mmCIF file of C-alpha atoms in Angstrom:
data_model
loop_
_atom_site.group_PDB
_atom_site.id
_atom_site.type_symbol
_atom_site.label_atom_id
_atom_site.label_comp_id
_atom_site.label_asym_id
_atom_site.label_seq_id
_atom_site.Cartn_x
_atom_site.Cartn_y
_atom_site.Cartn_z
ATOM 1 C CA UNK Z 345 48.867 62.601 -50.473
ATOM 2 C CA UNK Z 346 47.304 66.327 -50.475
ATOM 3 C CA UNK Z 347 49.475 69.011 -50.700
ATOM 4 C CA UNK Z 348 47.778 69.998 -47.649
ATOM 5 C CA UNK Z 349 49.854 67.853 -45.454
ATOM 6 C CA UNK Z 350 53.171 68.988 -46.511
ATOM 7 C CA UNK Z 351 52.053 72.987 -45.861
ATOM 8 C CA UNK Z 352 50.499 71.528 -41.922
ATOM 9 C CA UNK Z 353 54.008 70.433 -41.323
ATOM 10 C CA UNK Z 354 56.050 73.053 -42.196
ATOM 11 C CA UNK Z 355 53.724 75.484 -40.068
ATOM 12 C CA UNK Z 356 53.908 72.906 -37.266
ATOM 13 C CA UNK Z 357 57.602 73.303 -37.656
ATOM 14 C CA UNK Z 358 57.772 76.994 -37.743
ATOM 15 C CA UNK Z 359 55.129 77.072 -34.910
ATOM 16 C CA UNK Z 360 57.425 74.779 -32.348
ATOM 17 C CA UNK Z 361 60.154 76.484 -33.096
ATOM 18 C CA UNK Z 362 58.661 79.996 -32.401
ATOM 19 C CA UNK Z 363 56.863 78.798 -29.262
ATOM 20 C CA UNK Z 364 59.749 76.710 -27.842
ATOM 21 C CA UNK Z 365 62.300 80.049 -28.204
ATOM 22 C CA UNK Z 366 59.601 82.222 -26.490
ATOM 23 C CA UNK Z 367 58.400 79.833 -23.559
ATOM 24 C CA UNK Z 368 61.860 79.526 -23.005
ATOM 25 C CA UNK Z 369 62.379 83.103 -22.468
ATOM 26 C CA UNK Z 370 59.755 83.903 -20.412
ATOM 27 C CA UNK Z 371 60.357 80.891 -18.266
ATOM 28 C CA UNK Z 372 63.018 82.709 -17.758
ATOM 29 C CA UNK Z 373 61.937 85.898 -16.692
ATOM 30 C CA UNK Z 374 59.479 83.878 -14.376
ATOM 31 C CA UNK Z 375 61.278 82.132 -12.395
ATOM 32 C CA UNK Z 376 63.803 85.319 -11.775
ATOM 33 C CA UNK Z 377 61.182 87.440 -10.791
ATOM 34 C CA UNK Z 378 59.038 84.577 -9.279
ATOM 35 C CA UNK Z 379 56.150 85.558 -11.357
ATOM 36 C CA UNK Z 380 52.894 83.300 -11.509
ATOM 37 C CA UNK Z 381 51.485 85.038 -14.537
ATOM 38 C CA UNK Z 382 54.360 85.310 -16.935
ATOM 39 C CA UNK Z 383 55.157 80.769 -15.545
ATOM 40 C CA UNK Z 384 51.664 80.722 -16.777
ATOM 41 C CA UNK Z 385 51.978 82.087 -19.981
ATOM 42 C CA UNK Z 386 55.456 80.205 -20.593
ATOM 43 C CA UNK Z 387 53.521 77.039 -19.617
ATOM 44 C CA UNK Z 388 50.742 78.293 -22.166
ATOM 45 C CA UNK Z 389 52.827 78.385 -25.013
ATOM 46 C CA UNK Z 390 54.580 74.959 -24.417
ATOM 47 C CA UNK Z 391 50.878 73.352 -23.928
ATOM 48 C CA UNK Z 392 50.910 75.056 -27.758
ATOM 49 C CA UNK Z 393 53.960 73.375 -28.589
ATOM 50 C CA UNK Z 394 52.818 69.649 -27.184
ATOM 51 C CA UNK Z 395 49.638 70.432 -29.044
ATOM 52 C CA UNK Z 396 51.625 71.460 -32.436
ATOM 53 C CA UNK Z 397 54.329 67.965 -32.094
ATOM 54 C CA UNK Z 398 50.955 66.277 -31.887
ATOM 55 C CA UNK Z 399 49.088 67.863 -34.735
ATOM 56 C CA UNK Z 400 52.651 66.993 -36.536
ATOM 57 C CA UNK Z 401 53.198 63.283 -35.607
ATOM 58 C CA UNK Z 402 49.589 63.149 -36.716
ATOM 59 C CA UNK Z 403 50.564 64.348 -40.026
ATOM 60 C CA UNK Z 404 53.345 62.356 -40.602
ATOM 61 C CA UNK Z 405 51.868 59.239 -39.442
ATOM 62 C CA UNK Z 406 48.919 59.714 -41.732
ATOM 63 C CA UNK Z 407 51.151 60.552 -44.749
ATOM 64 C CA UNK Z 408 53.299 57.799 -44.403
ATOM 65 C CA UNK Z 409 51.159 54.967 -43.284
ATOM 66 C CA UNK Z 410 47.748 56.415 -43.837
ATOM 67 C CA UNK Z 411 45.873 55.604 -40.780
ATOM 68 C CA UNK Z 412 43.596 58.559 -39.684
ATOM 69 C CA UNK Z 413 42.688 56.919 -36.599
ATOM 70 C CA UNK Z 414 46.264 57.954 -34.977
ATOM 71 C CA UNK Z 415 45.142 61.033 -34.613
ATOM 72 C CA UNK Z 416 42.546 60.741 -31.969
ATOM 73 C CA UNK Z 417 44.934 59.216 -29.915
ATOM 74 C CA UNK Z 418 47.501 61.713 -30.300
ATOM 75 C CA UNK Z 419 45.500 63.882 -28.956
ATOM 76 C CA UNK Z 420 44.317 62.504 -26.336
ATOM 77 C CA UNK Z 421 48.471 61.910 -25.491
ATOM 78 C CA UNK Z 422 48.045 66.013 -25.726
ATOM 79 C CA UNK Z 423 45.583 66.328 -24.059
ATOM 80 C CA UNK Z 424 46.994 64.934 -21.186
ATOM 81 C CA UNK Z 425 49.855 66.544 -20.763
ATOM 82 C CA UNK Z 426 48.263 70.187 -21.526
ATOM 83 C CA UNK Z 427 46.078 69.066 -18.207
ATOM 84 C CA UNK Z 428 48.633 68.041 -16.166
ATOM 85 C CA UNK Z 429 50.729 71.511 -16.922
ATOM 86 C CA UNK Z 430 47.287 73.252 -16.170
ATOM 87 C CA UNK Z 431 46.947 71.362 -12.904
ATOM 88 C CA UNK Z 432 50.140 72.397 -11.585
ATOM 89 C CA UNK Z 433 49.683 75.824 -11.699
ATOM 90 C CA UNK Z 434 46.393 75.729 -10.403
ATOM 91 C CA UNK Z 435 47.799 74.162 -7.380
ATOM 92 C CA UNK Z 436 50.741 76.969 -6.906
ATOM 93 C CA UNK Z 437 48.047 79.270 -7.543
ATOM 94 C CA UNK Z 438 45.786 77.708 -5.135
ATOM 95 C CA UNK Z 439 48.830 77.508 -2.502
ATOM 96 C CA UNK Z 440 49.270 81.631 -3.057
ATOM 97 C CA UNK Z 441 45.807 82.305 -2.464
ATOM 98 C CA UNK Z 442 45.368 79.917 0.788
ATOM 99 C CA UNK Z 443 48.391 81.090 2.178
ATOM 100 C CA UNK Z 444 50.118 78.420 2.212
ATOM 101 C CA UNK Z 445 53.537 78.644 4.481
ATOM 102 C CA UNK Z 446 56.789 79.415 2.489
ATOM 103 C CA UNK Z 447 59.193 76.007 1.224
ATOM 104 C CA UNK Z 448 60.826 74.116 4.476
ATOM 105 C CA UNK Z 449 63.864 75.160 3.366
ATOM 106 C CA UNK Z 450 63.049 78.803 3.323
ATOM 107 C CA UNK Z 451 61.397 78.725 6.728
ATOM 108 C CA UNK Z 452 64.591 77.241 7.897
ATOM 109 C CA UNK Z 453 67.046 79.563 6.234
ATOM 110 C CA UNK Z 454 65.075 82.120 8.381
ATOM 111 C CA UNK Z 455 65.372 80.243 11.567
ATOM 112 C CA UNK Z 456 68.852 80.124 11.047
ATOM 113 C CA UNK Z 457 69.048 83.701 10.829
ATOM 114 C CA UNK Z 458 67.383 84.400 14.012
ATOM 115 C CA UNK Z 459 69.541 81.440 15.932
ATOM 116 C CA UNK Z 460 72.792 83.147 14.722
ATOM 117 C CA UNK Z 461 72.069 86.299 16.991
ATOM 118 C CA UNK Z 462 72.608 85.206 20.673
ATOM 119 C CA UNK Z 463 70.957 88.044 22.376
ATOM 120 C CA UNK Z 464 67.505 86.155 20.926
ATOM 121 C CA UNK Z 465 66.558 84.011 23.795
ATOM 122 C CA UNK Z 466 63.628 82.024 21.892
ATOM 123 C CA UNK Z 467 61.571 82.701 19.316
ATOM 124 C CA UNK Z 468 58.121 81.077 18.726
ATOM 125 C CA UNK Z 469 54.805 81.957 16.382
ATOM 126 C CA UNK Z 470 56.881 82.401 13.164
ATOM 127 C CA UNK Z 471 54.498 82.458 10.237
ATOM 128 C CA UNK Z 472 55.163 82.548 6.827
ATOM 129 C CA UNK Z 473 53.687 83.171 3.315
ATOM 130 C CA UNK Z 474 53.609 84.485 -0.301
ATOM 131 C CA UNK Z 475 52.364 86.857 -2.509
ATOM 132 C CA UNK Z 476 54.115 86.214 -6.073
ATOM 133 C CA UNK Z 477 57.447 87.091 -5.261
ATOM 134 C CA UNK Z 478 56.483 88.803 -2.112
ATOM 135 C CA UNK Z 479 57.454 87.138 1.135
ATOM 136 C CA UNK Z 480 55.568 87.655 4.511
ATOM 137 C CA UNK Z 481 57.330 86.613 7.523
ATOM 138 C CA UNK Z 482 56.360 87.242 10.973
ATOM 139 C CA UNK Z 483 57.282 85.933 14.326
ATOM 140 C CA UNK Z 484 57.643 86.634 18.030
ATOM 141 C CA UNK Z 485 61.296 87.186 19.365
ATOM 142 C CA UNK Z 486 62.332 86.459 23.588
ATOM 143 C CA UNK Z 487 64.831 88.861 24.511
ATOM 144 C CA UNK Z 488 66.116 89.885 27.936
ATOM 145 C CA UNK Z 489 63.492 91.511 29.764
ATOM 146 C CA UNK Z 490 66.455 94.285 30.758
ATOM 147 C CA UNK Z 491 68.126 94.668 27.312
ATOM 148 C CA UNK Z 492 67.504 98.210 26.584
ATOM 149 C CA UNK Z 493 65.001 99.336 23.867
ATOM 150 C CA UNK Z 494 67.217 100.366 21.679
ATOM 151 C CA UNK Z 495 69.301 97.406 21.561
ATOM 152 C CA UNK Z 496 66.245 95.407 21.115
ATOM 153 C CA UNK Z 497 65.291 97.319 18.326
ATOM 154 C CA UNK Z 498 68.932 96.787 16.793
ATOM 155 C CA UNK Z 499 68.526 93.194 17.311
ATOM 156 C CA UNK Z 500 65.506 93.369 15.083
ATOM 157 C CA UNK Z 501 66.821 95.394 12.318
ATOM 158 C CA UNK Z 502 69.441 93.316 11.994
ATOM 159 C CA UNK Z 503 67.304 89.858 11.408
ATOM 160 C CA UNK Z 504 64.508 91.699 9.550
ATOM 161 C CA UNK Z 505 67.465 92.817 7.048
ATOM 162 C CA UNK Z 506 69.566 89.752 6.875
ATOM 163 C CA UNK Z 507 66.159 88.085 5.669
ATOM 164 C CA UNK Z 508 65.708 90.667 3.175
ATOM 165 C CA UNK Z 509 69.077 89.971 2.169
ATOM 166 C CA UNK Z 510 68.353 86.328 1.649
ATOM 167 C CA UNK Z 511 65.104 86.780 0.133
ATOM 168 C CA UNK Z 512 65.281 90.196 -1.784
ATOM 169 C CA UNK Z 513 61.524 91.239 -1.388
ATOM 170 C CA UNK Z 514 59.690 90.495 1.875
ATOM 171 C CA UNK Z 515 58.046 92.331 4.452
ATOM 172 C CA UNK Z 516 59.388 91.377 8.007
ATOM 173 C CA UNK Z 517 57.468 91.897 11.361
ATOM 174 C CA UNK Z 518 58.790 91.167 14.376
ATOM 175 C CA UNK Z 519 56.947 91.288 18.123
ATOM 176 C CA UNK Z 520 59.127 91.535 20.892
ATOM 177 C CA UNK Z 521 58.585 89.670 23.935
ATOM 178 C CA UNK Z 522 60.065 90.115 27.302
ATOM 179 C CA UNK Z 523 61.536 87.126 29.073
ATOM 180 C CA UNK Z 524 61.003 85.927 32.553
ATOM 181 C CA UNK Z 525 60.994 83.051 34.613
ATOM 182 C CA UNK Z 526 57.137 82.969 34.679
ATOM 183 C CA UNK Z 527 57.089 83.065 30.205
ATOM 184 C CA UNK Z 528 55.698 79.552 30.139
ATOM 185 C CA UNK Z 529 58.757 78.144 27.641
ATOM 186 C CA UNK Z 530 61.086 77.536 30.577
ATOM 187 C CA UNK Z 531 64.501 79.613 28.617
ATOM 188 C CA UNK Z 532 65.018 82.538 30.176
ATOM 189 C CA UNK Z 533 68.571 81.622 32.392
ATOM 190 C CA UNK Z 534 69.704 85.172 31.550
ATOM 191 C CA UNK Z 535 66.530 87.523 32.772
ATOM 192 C CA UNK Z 536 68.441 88.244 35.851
ATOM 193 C CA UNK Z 537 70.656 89.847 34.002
ATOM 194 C CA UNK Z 538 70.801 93.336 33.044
ATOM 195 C CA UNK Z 539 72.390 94.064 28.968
#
């Protein structure tokens, strides 16, 4: 066999190696800062690594057994998973741009916030979205039609910064409604009241 082969392996080797250790760290660095572009560019250099095993079972296949016609189909077998990686990023992509409502189980770590203050009557209108690893939330609170304003206000700086708290960077907008037996959602037992 050429000497060729032997040289194409030990790059292929010293390639994965490299590319495995730095996909790895900024993999890393992605998913703590929530970062699209640096997931990207991890994902890029593993699609390098798939395409470097493959370039090196192709080598070793043809130097032991001598069938060049592996190769094709080893890359092909690359091929495929470089285009699956690709296609799930476009979609997260996709899902950033279209703004696409935060996880389920974000939306309801945020409903549990506002539920845990009782001086929230109802909420209703709570959107959500992303921006990298910038949350948007916004919603529409009930509150007591006779709570004063600056309790009111107090009741929404405390949600807006326990979901900052759960979600580090977010921007939080909350629209106060007052509640009355004529609001149309039929939960306002404590309007008569005065706070």
């Amino acid at each position: 066999m050429p000497a060729f082969i032997e040289y194409g392996i030990a790059i292929m080797v010293v390639s994965i190696i490299v590319n495995y250790w730095v996909s790895g760290r900024l993999m890393a660095v992605a998913r703590k800062t929530e970062s699209h572009a640096l997931e990207a560019d991890a994902l890029h250099l593993r699609a390098d690594i798939w395409t470097s095993l493959g370039v090196l079972i192709g080598l070793a296949v043809i130097k032991v057994t001598g069938l060049a016609w592996i190769d094709p189909v080893i890359a092909i077998a690359v091929a495929a998973i470089v285009f699956k990686a690709g296609y799930g990023m476009t979609r997260k992509s996709l899902n950033e741009l279209t703004d696409v409502a935060l996880p389920p189980e974000e939306e309801e770590a945020i409903i549990t916030i506002i539920r845990t203050h009782p001086e929230v009557i109802s909420f209703h209108r709570l959107r959500t979205r992303r921006s990298g690893s910038y949350r948007l939330v916004d919603m529409h609170l009930i509150l007591n039609k006779n709570m004063h304003l600056d309790k009111a206000h107090a009741v929404c700086d405390e949600i807006e910064a326990e979901i900052k708290c759960e979600f580090g960077l977010c921007d939080v907008v909350i629209h106060l409604e007052p509640c009355d037996y004529h609001d149309g959602f039929g939960c306002c037992p404590v309007s008569a009241k005065k706070e």
